[in-house]
Every structure is written in C-alpha cells, then in structure tokens.
mmCIF file with all atom_site columns, C-alpha atoms in Angstrom:
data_model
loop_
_atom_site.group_PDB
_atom_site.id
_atom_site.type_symbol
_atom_site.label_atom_id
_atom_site.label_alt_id
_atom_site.label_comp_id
_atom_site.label_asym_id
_atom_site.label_entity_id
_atom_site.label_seq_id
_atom_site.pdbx_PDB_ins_code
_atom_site.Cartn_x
_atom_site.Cartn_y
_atom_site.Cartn_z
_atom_site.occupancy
_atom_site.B_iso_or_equiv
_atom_site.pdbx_formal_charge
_atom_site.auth_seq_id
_atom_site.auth_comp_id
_atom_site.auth_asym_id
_atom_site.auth_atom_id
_atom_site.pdbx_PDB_model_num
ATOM 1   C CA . UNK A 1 1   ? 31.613  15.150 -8.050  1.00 51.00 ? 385 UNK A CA 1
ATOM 2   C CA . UNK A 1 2   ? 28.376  16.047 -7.631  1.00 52.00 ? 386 UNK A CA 1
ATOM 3   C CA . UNK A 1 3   ? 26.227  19.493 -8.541  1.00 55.00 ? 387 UNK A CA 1
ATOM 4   C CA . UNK A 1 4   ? 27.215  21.138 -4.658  1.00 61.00 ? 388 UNK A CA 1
ATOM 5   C CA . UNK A 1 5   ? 31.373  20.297 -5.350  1.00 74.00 ? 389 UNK A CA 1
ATOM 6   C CA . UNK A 1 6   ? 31.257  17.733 -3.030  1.00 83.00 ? 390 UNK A CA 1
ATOM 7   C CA . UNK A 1 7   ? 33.515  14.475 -4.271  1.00 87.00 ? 391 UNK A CA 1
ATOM 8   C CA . UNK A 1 8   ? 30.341  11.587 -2.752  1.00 87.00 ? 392 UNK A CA 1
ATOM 9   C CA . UNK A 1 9   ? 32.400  8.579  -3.168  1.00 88.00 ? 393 UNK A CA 1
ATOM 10  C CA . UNK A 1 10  ? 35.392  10.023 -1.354  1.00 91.00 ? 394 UNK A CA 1
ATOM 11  C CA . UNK A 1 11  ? 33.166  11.514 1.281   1.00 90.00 ? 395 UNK A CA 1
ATOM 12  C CA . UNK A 1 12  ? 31.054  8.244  2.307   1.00 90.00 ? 396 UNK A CA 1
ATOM 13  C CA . UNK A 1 13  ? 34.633  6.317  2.345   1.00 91.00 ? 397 UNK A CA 1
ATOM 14  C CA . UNK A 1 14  ? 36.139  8.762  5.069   1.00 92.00 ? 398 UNK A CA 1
ATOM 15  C CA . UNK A 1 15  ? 32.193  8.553  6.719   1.00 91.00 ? 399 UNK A CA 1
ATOM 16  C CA . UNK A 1 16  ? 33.210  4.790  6.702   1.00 91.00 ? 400 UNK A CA 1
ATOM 17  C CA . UNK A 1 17  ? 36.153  5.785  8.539   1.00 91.00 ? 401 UNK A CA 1
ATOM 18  C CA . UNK A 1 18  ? 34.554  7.340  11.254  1.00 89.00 ? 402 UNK A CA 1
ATOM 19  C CA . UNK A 1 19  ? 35.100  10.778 10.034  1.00 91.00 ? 403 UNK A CA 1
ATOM 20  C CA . UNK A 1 20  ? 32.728  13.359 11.414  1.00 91.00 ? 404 UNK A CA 1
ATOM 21  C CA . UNK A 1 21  ? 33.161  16.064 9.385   1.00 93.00 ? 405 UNK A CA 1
ATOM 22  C CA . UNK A 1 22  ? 32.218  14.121 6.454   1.00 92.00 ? 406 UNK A CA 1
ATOM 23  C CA . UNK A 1 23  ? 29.879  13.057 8.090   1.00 92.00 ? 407 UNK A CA 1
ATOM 24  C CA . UNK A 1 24  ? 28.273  16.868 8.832   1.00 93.00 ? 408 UNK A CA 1
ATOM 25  C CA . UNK A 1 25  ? 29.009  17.584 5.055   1.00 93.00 ? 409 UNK A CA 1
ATOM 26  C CA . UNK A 1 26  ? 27.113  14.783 3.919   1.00 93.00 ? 410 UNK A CA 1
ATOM 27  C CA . UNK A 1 27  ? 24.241  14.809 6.020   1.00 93.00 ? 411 UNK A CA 1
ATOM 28  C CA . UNK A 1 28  ? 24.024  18.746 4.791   1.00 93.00 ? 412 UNK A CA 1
ATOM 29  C CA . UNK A 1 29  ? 24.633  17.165 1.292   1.00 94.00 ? 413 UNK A CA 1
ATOM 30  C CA . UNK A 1 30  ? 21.664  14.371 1.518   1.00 94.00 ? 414 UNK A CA 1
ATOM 31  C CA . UNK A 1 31  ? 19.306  16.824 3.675   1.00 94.00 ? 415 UNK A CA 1
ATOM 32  C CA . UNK A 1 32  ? 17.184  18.865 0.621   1.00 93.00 ? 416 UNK A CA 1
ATOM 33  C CA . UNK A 1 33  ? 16.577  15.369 -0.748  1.00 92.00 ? 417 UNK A CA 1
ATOM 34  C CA . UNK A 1 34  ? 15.713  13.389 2.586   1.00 93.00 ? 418 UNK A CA 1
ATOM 35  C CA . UNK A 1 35  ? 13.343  16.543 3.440   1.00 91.00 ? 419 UNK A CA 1
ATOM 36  C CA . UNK A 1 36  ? 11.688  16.796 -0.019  1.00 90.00 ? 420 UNK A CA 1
ATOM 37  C CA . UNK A 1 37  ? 10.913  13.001 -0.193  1.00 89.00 ? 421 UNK A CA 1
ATOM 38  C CA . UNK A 1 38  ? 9.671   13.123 3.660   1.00 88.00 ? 422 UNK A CA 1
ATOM 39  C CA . UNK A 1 39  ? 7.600   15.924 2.891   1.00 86.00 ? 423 UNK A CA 1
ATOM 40  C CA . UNK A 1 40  ? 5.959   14.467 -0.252  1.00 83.00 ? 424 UNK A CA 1
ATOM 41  C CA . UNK A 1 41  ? 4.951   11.510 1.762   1.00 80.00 ? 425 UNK A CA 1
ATOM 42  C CA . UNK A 1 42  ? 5.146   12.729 5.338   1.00 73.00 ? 426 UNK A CA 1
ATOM 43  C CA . UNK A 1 43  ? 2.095   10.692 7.471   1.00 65.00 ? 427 UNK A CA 1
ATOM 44  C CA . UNK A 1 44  ? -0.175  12.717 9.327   1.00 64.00 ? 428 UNK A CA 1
ATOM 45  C CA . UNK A 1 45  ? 0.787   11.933 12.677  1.00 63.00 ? 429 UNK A CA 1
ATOM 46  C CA . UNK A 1 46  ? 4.694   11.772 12.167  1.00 71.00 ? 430 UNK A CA 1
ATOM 47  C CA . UNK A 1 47  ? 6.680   15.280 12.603  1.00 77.00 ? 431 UNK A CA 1
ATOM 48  C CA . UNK A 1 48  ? 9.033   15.731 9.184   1.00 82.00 ? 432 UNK A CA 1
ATOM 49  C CA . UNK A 1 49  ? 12.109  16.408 10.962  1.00 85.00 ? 433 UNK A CA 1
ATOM 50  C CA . UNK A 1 50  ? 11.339  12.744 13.148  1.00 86.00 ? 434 UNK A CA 1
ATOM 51  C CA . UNK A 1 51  ? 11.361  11.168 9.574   1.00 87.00 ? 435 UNK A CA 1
ATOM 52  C CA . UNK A 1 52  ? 14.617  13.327 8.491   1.00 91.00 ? 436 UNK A CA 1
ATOM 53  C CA . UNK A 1 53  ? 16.235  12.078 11.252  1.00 91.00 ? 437 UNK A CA 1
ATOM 54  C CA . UNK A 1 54  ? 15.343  8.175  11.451  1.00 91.00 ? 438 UNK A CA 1
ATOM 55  C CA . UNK A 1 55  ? 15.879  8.100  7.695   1.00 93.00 ? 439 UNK A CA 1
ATOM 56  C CA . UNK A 1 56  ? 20.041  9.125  8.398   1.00 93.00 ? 440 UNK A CA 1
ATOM 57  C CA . UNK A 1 57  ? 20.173  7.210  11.030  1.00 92.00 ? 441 UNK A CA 1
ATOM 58  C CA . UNK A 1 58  ? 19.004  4.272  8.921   1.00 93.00 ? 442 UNK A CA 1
ATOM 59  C CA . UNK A 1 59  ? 21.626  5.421  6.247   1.00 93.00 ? 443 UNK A CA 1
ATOM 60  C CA . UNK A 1 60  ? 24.512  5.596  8.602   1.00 91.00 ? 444 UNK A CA 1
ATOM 61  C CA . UNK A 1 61  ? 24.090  2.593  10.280  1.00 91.00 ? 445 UNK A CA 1
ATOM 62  C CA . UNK A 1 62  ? 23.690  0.991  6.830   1.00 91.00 ? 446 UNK A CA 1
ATOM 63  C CA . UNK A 1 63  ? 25.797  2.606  4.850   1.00 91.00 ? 447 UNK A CA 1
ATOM 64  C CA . UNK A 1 64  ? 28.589  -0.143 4.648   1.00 90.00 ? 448 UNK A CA 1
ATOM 65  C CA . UNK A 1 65  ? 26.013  -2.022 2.724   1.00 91.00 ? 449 UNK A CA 1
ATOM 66  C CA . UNK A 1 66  ? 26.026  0.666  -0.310  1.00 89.00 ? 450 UNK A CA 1
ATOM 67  C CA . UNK A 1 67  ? 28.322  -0.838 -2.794  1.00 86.00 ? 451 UNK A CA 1
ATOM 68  C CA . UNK A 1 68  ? 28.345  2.481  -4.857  1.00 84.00 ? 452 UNK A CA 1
ATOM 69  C CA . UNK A 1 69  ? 26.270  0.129  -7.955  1.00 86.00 ? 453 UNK A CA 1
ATOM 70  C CA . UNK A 1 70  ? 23.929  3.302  -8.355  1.00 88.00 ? 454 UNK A CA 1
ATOM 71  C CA . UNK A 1 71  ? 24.092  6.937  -7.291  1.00 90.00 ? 455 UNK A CA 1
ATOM 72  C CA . UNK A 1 72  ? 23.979  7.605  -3.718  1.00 91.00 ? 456 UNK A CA 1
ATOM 73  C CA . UNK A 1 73  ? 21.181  9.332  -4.373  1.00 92.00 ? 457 UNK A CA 1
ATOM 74  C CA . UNK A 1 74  ? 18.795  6.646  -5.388  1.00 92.00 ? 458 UNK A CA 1
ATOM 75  C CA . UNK A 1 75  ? 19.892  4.366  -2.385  1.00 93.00 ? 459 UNK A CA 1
ATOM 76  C CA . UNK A 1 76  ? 19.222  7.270  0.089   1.00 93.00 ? 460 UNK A CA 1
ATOM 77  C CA . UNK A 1 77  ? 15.741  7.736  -1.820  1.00 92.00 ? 461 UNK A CA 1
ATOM 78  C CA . UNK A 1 78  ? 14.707  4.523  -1.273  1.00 91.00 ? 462 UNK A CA 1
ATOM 79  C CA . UNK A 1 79  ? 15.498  4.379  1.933   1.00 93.00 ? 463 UNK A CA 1
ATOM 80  C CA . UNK A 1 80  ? 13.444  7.436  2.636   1.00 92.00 ? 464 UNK A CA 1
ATOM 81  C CA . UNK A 1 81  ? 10.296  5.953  1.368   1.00 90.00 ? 465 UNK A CA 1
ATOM 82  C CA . UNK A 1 82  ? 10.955  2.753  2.740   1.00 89.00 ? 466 UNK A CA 1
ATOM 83  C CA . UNK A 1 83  ? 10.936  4.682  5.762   1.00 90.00 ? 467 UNK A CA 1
ATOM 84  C CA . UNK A 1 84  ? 7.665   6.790  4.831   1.00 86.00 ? 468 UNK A CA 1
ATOM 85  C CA . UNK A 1 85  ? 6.222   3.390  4.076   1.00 83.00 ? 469 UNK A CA 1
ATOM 86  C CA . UNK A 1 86  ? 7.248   1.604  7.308   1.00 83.00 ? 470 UNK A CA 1
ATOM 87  C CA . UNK A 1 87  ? 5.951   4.695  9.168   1.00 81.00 ? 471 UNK A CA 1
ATOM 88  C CA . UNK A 1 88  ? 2.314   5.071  7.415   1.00 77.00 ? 472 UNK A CA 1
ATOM 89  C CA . UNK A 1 89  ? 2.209   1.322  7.765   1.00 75.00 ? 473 UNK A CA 1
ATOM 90  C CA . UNK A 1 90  ? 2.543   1.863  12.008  1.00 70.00 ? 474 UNK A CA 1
ATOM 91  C CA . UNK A 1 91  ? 0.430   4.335  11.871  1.00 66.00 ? 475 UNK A CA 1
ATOM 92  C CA . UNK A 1 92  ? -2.660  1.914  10.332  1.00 61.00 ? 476 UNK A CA 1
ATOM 93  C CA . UNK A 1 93  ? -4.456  4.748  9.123   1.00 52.00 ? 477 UNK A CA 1
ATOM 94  C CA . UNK A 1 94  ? -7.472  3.765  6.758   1.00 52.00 ? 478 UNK A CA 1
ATOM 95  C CA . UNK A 1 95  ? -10.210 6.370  7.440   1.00 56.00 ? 479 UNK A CA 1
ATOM 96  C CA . UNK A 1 96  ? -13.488 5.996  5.092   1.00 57.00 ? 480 UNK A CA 1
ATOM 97  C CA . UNK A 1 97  ? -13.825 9.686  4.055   1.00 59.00 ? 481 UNK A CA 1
ATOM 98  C CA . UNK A 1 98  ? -17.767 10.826 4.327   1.00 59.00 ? 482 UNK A CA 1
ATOM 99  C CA . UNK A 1 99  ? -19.426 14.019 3.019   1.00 56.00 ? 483 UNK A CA 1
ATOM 100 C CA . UNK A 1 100 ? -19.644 15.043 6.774   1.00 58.00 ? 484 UNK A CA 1
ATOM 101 C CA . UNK A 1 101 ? -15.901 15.526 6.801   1.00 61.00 ? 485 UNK A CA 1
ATOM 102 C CA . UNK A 1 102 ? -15.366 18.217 4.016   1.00 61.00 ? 486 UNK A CA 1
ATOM 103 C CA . UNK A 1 103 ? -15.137 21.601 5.235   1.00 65.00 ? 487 UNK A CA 1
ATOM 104 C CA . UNK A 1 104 ? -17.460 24.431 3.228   1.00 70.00 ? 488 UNK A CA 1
ATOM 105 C CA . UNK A 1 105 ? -14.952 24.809 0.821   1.00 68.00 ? 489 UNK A CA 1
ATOM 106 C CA . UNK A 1 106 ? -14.303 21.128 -0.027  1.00 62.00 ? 490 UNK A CA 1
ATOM 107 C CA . UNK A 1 107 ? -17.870 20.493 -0.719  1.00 61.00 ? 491 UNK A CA 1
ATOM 108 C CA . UNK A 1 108 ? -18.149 23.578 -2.921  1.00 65.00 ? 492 UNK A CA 1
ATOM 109 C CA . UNK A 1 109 ? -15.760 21.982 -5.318  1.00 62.00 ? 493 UNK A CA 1
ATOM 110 C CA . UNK A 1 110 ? -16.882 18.671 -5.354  1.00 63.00 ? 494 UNK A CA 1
ATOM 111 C CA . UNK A 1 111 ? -20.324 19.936 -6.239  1.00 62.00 ? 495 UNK A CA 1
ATOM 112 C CA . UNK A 1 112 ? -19.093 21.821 -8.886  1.00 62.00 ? 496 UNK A CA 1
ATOM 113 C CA . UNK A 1 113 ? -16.505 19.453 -10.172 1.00 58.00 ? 497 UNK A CA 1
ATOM 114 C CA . UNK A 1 114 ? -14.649 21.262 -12.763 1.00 52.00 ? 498 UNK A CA 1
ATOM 115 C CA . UNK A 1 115 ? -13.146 19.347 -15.601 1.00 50.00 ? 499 UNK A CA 1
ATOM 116 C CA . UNK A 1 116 ? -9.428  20.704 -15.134 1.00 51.00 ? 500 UNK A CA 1
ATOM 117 C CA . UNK A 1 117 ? -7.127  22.331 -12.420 1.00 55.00 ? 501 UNK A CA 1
ATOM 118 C CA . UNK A 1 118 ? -7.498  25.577 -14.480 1.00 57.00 ? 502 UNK A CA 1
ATOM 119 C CA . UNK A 1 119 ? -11.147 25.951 -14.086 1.00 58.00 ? 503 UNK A CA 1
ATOM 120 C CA . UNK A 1 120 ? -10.452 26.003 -10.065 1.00 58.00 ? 504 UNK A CA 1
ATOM 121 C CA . UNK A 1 121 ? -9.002  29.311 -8.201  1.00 64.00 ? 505 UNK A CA 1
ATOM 122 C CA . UNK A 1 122 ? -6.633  29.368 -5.777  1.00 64.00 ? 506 UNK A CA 1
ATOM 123 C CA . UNK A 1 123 ? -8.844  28.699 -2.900  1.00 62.00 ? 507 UNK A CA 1
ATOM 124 C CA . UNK A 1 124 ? -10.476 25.894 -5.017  1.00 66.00 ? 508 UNK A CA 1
ATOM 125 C CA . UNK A 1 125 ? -7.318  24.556 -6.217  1.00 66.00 ? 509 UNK A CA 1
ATOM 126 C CA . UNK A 1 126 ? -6.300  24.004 -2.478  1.00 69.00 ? 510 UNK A CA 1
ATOM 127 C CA . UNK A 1 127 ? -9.805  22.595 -1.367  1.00 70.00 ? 511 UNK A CA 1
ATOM 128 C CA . UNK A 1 128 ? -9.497  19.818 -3.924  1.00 71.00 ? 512 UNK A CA 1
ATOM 129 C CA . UNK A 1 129 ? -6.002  19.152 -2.972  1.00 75.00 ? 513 UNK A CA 1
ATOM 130 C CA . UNK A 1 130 ? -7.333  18.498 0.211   1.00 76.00 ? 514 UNK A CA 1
ATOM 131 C CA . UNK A 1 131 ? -10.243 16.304 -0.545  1.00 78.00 ? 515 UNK A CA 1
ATOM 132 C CA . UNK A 1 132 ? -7.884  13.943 -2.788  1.00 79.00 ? 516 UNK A CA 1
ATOM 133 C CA . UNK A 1 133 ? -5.519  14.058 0.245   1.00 80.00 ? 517 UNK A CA 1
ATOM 134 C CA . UNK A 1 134 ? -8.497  12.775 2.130   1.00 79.00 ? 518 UNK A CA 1
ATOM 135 C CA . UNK A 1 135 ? -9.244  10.082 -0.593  1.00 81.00 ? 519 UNK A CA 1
ATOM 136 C CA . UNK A 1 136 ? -5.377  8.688  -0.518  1.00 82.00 ? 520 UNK A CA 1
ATOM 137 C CA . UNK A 1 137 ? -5.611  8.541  3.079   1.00 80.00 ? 521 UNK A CA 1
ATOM 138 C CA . UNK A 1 138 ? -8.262  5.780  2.685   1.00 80.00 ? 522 UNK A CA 1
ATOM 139 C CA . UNK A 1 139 ? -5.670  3.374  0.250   1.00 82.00 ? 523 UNK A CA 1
ATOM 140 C CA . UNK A 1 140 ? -2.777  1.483  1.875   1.00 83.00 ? 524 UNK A CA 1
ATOM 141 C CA . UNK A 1 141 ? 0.234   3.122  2.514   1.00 82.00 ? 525 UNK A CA 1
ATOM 142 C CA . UNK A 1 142 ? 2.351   1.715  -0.675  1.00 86.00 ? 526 UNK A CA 1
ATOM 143 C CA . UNK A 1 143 ? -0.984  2.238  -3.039  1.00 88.00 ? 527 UNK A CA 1
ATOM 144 C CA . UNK A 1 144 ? -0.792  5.811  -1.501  1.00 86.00 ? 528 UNK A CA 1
ATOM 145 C CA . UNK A 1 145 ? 2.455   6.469  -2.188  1.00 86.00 ? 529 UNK A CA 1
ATOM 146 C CA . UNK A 1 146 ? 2.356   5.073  -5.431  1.00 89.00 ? 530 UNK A CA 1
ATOM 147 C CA . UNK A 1 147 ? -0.365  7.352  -6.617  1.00 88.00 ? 531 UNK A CA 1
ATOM 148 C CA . UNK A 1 148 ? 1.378   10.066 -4.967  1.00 87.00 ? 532 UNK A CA 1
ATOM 149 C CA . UNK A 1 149 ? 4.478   9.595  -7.494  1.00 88.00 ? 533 UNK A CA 1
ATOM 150 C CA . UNK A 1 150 ? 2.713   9.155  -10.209 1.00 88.00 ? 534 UNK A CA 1
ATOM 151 C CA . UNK A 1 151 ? 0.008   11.373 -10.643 1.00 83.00 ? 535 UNK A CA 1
ATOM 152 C CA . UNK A 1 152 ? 0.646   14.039 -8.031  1.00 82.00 ? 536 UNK A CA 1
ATOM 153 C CA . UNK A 1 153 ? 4.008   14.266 -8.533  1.00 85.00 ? 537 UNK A CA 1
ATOM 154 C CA . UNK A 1 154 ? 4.115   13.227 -12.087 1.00 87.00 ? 538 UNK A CA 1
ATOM 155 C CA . UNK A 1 155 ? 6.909   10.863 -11.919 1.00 89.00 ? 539 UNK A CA 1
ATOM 156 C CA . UNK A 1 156 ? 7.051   8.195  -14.822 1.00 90.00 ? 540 UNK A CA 1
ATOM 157 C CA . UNK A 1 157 ? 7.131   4.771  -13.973 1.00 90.00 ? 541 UNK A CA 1
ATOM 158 C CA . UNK A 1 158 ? 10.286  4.253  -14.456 1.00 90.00 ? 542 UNK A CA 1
ATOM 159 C CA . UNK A 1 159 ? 11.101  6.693  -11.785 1.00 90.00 ? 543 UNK A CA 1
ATOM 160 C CA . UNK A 1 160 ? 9.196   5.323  -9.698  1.00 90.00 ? 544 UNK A CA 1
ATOM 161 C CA . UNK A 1 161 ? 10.517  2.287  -10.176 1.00 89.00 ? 545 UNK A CA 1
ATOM 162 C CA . UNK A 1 162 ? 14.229  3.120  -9.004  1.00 87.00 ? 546 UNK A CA 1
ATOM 163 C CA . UNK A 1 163 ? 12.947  5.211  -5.812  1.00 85.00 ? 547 UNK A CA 1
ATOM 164 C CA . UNK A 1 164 ? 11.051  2.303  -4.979  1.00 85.00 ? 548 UNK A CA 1
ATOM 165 C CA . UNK A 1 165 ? 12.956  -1.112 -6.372  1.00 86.00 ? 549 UNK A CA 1
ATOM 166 C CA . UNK A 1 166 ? 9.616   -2.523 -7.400  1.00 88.00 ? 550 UNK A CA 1
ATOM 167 C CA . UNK A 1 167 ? 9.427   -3.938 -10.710 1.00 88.00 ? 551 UNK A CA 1
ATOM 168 C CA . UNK A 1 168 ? 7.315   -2.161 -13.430 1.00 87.00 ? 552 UNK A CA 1
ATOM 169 C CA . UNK A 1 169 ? 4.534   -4.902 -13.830 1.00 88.00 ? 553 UNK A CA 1
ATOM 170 C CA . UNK A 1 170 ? 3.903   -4.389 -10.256 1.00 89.00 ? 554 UNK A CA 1
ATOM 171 C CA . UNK A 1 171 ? 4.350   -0.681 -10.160 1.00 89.00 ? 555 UNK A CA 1
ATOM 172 C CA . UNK A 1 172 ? 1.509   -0.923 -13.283 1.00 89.00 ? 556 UNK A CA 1
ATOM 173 C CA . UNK A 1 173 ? -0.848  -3.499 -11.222 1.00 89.00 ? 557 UNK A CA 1
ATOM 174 C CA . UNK A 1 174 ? -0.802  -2.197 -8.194  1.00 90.00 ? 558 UNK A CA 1
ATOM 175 C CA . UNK A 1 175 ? -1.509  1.687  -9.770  1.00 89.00 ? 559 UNK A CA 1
ATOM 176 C CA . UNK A 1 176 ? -4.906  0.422  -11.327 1.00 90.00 ? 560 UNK A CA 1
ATOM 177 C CA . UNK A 1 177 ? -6.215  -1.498 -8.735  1.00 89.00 ? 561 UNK A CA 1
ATOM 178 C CA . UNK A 1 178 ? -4.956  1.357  -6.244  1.00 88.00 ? 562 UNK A CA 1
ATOM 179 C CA . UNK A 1 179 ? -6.785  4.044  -9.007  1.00 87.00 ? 563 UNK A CA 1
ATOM 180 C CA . UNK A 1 180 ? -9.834  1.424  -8.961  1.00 88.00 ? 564 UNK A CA 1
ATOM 181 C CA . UNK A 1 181 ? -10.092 1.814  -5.132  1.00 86.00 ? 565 UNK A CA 1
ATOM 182 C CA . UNK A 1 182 ? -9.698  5.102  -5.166  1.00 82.00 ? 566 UNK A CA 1
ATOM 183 C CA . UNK A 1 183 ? -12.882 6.029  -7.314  1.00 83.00 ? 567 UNK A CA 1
ATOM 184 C CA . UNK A 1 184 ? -14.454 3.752  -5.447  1.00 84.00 ? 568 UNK A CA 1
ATOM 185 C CA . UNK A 1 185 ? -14.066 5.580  -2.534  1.00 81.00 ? 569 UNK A CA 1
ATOM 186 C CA . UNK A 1 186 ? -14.918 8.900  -4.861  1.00 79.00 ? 570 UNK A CA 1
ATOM 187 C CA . UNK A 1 187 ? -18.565 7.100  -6.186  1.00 76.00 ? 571 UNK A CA 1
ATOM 188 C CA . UNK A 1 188 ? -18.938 6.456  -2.230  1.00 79.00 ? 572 UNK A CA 1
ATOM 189 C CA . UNK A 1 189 ? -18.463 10.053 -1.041  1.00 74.00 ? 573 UNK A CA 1
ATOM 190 C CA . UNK A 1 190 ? -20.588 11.512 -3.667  1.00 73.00 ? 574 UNK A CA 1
ATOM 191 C CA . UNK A 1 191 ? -23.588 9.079  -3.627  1.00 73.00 ? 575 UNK A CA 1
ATOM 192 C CA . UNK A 1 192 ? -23.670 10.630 0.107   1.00 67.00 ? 576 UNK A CA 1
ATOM 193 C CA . UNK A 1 193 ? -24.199 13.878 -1.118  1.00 64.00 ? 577 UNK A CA 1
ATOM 194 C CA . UNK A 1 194 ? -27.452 15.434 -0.002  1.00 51.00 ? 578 UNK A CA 1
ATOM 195 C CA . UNK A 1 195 ? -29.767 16.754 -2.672  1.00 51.00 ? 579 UNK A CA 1
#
C-alpha cells in the first residue's frame, strides 16, 4: 500500500487488464510526482503539462515491461527524466550567456557577488537563480540535469543515481567536468563585465 491507500501492485495488474478506472486512479496517483520531476527540469520551450502527458503515455504503453524489481515510483521517475532529457536534447539549446543578457537586477548581483544565499534578499535571491538558470542552459542537457539534482536540488548521489540508472563513477565524472564547464562559462561572463 502506498502513503494515498492505494494497493500499486494490485492497481497496475488490473491497468494491465485494461481497466480504466485504475487506470484514472493511478494516473491521479503518479501525477504530483510526474509534475514535480517535469517541473524541476521542464525545457524552456516545452509546456509542463505536454511533458506530464508524453511521460504517461510512455508509462502506459510500457508498463508491461515493469517487473515490480523496484518501487513504481523509481521506474516512473526515470522515465520522467528520460523524457526531460530526450526533450532538452530536441530542443539543442546551448546558448553562450553574455553580460548583455542579464537584466538590471542580474547584473546587480553578480557585481556584488555575495558569499552565501543569506547575504542576498528576496529580489536578489531570485536574480541569481536566474543567472545560474542562464549558466545551466549553456551545459548539455544530462550535465544540466545532473547539476540540477545535485546541487539545486540537493539530492545525494545515490539518489541521483536510481532516478537516473547511471552508475556512480559516472554520475561523479560527469558532475566535475559538467561543474568545470560551468565556471568556465562563469570566468567568461564576468571577464565581459565593463569597468
């Protein structure tokens, strides 16, 4: 049974049977997860919902292939950002981010580059979200993602690991070089700063 009463293994066997009300109950089941992953690494261009949706449709039509091994939950989570991934990968976004691109507020902060999120207020706090949005939108889609889940989110890399199915020597590989990029990008934007 799971935390909202509802008995998963017994549910996805009568979805295997063509039921639709299990079905509805565990699409409303699976839909706080599916939406939560989505939005933590929804591409720009891509509506959430559009991602909500492709990502059951990718579970149904799969579903006879989950042998019930590990939670539901973790096979619906990596399907969800395998589909995150597929879509940032169509989407072939790599912008350079220049110093021309910040708004008022985004340049503000990076001038005055506190040492921790406490120093910033509110209106800070969101302008440096944004500029290290801007930054991850310049990595790969899986280096992006990555970095996403583990410093963003603050998931361990173990974690990270069973969302993803990637082993942990290339979880740890691909996070430095990923990092290493990323300040790279960082010593870029700032040595374009005017005086």
């Amino acid at each position: 049974m799971s935390e909202s009463g509802l008995d998963v293994a017994a549910c996805v066997e009568d979805v295997r049977r063509r039921d639709e009300n299990a079905a509805r109950r565990l699409m409303e089941h699976l839909h706080p997860l599916i939406l939560k992953l989505v939005r933590a690494h929804l591409p720009r261009r891509t509506a959430e919902e559009d991602l909500v949706q492709t990502t059951f449709m990718k579970i149904f039509a799969n579903l006879d292939q989950y042998a019930g091994a590990v939670p539901l939950e973790h096979w619906v989570s990596r399907i969800a950002i395998n589909t995150c991934l597929n879509q940032l990968a169509a989407e072939k976004v790599r912008p350079e981010v220049r110093w021309a691109d910040l708004s008022e507020e985004q340049s503000q902060v990076l001038e005055n580059l506190p040492s921790t999120e406490e120093q910033l207020d509110p209106g800070e706090s969101l302008a440096a979200r944004e500029v290290v949005e801007k930054l991850l939108a310049t990595l790969i889609p899986r280096d992006r993602i990555l970095l996403t889940l583990l410093h963003l989110e603050g998931r361990t890399p173990r974690e990270v690991q069973k969302l993803t199915g990637w082993n942990g020597t290339l979880i740890r590989g691909r996070a430095f070089k990923a990092r290493r990029r990323l300040k790279k990008q960082f010593h870029q934007l700032m040595s374009e700063k005017k005086p």
